[in-house]
Short mmCIF file of C-alpha atoms in Angstrom, two decimals:
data_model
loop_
_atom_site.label_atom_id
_atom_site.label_comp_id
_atom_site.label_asym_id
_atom_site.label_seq_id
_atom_site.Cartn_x
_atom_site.Cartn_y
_atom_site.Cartn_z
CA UNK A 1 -11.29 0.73 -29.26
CA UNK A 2 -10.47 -2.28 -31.52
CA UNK A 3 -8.19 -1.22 -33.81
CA UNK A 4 -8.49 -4.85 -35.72
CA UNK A 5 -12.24 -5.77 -36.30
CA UNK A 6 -12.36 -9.47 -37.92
CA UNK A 7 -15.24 -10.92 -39.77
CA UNK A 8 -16.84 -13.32 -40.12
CA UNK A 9 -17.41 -14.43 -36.07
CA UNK A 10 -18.08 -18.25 -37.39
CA UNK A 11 -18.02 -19.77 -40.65
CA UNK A 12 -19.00 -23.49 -42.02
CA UNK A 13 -17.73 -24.81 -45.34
CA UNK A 14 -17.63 -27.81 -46.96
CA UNK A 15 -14.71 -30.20 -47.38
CA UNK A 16 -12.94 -28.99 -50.36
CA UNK A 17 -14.44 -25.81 -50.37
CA UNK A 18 -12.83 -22.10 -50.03
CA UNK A 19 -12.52 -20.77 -46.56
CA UNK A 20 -12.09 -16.74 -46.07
CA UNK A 21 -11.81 -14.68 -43.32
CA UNK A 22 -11.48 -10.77 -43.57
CA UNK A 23 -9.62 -8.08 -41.12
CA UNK A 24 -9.71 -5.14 -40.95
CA UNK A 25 -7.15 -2.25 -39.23
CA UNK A 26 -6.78 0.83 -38.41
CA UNK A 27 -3.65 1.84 -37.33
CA UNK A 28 -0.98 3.15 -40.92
CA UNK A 29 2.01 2.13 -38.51
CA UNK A 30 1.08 -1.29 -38.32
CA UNK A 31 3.96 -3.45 -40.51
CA UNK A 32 3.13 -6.80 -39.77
CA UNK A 33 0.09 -8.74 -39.58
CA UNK A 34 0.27 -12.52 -38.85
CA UNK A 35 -2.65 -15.39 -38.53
CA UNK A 36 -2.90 -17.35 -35.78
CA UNK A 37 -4.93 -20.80 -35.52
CA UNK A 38 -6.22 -22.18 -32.05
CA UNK A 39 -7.40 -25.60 -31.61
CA UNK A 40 -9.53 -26.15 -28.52
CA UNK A 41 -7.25 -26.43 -25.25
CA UNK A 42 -4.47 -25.08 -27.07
CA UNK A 43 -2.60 -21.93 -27.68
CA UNK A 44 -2.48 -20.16 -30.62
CA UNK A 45 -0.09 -21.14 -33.30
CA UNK A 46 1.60 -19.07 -35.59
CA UNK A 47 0.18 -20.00 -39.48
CA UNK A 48 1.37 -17.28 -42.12
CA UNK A 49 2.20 -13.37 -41.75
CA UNK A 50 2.58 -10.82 -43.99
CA UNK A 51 4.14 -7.24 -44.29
CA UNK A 52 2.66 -4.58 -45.81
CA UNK A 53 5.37 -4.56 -48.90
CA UNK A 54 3.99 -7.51 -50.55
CA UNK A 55 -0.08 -7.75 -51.82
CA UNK A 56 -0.25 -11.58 -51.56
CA UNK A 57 1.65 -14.20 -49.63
CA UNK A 58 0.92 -18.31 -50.13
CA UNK A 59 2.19 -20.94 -47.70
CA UNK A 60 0.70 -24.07 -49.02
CA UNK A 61 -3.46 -24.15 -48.87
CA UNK A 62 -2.96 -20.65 -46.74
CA UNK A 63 -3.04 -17.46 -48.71
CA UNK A 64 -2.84 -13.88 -47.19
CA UNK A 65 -4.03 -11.16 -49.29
CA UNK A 66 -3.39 -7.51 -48.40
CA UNK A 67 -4.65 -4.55 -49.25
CA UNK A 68 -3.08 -1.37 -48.03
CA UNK A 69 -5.06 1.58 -49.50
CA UNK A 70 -8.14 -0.60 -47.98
CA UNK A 71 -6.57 -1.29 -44.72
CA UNK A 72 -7.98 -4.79 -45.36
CA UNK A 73 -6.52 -8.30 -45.35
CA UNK A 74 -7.60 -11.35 -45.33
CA UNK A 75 -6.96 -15.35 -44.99
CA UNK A 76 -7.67 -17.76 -47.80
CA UNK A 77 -7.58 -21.53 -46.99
CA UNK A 78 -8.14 -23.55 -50.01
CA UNK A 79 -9.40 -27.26 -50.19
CA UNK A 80 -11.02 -26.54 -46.82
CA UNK A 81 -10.22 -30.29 -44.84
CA UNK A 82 -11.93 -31.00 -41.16
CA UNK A 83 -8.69 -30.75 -39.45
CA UNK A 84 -8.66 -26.90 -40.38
CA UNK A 85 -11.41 -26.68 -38.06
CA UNK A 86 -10.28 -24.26 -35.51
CA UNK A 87 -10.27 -20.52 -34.13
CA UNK A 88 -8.45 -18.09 -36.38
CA UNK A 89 -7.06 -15.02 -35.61
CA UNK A 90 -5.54 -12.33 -37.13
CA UNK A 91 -3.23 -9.72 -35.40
CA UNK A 92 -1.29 -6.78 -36.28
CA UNK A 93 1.82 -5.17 -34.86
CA UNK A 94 4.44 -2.55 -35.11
CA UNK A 95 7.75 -4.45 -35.16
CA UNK A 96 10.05 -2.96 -32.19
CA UNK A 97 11.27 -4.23 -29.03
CA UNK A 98 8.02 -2.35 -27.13
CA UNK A 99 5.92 -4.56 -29.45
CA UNK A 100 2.54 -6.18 -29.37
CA UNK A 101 0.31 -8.07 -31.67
CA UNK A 102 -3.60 -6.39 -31.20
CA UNK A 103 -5.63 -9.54 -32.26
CA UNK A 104 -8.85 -9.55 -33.75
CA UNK A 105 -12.00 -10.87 -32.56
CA UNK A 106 -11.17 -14.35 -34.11
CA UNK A 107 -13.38 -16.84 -36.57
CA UNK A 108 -14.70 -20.34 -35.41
CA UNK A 109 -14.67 -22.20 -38.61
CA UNK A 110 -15.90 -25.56 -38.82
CA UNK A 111 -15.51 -27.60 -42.28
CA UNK A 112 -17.29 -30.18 -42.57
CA UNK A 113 -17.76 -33.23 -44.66
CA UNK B 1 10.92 -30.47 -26.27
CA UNK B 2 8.57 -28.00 -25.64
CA UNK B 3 9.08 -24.55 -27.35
CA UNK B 4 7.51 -22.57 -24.31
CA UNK B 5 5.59 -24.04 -22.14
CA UNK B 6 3.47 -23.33 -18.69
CA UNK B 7 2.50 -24.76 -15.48
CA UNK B 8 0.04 -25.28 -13.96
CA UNK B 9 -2.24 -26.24 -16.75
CA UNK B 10 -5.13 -25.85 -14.91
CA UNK B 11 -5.73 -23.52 -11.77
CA UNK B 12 -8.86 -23.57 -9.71
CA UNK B 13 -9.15 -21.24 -6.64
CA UNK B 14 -11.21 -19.13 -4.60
CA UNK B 15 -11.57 -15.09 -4.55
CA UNK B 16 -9.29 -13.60 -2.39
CA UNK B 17 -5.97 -16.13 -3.13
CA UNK B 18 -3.20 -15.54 -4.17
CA UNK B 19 -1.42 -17.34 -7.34
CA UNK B 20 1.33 -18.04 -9.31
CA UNK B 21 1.56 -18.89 -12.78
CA UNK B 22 5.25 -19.80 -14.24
CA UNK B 23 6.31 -19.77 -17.96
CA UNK B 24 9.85 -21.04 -19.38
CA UNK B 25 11.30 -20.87 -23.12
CA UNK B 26 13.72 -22.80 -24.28
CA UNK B 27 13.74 -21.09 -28.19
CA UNK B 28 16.62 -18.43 -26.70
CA UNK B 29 14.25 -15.38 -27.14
CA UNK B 30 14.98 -12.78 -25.60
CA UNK B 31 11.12 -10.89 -25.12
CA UNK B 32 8.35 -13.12 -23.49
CA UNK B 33 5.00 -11.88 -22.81
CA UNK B 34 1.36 -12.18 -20.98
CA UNK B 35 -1.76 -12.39 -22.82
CA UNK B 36 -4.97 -13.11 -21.54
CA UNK B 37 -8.07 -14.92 -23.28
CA UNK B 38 -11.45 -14.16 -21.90
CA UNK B 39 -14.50 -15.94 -22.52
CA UNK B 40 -15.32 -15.10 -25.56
CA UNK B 41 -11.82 -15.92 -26.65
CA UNK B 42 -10.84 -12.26 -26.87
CA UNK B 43 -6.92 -12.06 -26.65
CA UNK B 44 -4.96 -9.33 -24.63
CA UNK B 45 -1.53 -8.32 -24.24
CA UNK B 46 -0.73 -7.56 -20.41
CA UNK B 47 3.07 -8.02 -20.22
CA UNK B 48 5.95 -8.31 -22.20
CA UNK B 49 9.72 -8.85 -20.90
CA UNK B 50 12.54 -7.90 -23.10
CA UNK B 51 15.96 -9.56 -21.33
CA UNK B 52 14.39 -9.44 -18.11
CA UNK B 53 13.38 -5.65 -17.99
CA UNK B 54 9.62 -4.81 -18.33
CA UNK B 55 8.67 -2.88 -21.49
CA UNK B 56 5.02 -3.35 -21.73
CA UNK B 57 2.56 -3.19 -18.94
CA UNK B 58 -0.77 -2.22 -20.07
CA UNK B 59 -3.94 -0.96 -18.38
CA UNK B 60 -3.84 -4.27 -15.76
CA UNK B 61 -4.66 -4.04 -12.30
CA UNK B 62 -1.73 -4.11 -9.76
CA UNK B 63 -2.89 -6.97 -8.55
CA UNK B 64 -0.97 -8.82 -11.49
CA UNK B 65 3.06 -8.79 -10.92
CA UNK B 66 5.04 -10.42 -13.48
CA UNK B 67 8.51 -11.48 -12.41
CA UNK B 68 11.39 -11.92 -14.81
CA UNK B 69 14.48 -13.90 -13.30
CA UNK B 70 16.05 -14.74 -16.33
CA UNK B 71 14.78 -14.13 -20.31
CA UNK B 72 14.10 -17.36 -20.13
CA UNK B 73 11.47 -17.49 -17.69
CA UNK B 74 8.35 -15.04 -16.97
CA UNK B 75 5.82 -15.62 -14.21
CA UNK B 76 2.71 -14.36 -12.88
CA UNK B 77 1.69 -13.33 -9.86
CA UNK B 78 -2.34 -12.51 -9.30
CA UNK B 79 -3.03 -11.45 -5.58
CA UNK B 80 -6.12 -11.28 -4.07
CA UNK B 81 -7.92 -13.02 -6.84
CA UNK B 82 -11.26 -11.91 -7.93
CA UNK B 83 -13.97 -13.56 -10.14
CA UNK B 84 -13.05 -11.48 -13.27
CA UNK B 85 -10.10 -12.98 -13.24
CA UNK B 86 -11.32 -16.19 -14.62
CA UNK B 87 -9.49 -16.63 -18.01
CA UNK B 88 -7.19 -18.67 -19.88
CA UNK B 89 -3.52 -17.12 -19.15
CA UNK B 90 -1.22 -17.41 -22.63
CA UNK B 91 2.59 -17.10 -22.28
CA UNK B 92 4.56 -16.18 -25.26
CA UNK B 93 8.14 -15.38 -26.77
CA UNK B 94 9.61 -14.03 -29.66
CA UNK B 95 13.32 -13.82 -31.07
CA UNK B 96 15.82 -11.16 -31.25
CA UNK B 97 16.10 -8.66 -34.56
CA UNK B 98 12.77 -8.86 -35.38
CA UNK B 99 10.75 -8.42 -31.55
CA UNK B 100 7.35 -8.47 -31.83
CA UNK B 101 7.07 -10.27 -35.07
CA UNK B 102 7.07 -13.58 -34.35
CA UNK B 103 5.50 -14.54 -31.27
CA UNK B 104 5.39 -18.29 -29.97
CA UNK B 105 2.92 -19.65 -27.61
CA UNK B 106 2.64 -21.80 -24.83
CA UNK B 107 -0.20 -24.47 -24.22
CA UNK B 108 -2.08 -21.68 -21.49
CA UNK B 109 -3.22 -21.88 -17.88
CA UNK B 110 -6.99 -22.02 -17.22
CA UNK B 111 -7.51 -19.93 -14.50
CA UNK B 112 -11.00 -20.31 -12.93
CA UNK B 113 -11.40 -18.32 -9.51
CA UNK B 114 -14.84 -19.68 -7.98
#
């Protein structure tokens, strides 16, 4: 069962352009749900998180936006550059010291020039 | 000075070995953890450590054993290796007060089992 379905599986944009992956979840006890980016070789790096008290959280070009009647958030990355070509994932948890983050599928995006 | 990091890097073998796969933090968190990343890049918790006491361990073969000497340190031990357990082999920690939260990664291990 994938209790986080992410979408899309790839995505190209354009240097400059908007960048925007959706997730999904199903679990109401989730209360934490971070993005991770992966470059090739590497492990996955911590970008932005959010918790479910707040709608909208920016960190520089990286938005999350949350929606918790919908069950729904997403990443936004503005001004799209080449070196935010990478996986994405995004991941939910239930904060507690039996914790784990359920990832989604993740997003290849490629931006190119 | 690497946050967590992993060796070996890379791990070729053939079915039937045995292997060991170490992990060390030096960020003072006290919960590490396993994930694996398939082929299609899927990740998986298997393991998570909090102060050296096991408090995850989800649907993964007995083949795996992860060993805990100190929080600082979690390895992984994969007997009798099969094909399917071809992956890339994340390590990860996170900090005290908020466990779970904020989880750290190390660079992997590319298992391939040939």
């Amino acid at each position: 069962q994938q209790q986080v379905k992410q979408s899309p599986q790839s995505l190209i944009v354009q240097k400059g352009g908007i960048s925007i992956i959706n997730c999904a979840y199903e679990n109401t006890a989730f209360d934490y749900f971070p993005w991770y980016q992966q470059f090739p070789g590497k492990g996955p790096a911590l970008l932005i998180a959010i918790r479910p008290d707040v709608s909208e959280k920016k960190e520089g070009r990286f938005t999350i936006s949350f929606n918790k009647s919908a069950k729904q958030f997403s990443l936004h990355i503005m001004d799209s550059q080449p070196g935010d070509s990478a996986t994405y994932f995004c991941a939910a948890n239930i904060t507690g010291t039996a914790s784990k983050l359920t990832f989604g599928t993740g997003t290849r995006l490629q931006v190119t020039l | 000075d690497t946050a967590v990091s992993q060796t070996p890097k890379y791990l070729v073998t053939q079915m039937g070995n045995d292997k060991s796969i170490k992990c060390e933090q030096n960020l003072g968190h006290d919960t590490m953890y396993w994930y694996k990343q398939d082929s299609k890049k899927f990740l998986k918790i298997m393991f998570s450590y909090n102060n050296k006491e096991l408090i995850i361990n989800e649907t993964v073969p007995n083949r795996f054993s992860p060993k805990s000497p100190d929080k600082a340190h979690l390895n992984l031990h994969i007997n009798s290796l099969e094909l399917g357990d071809s992956a890339v082999y994340f390590c990860a920690s996170s900090p005290p007060g908020l466990a779970g939260s904020e989880q750290y990664f190390g660079p992997g291990t590319r298992l391939t089992v040939t």
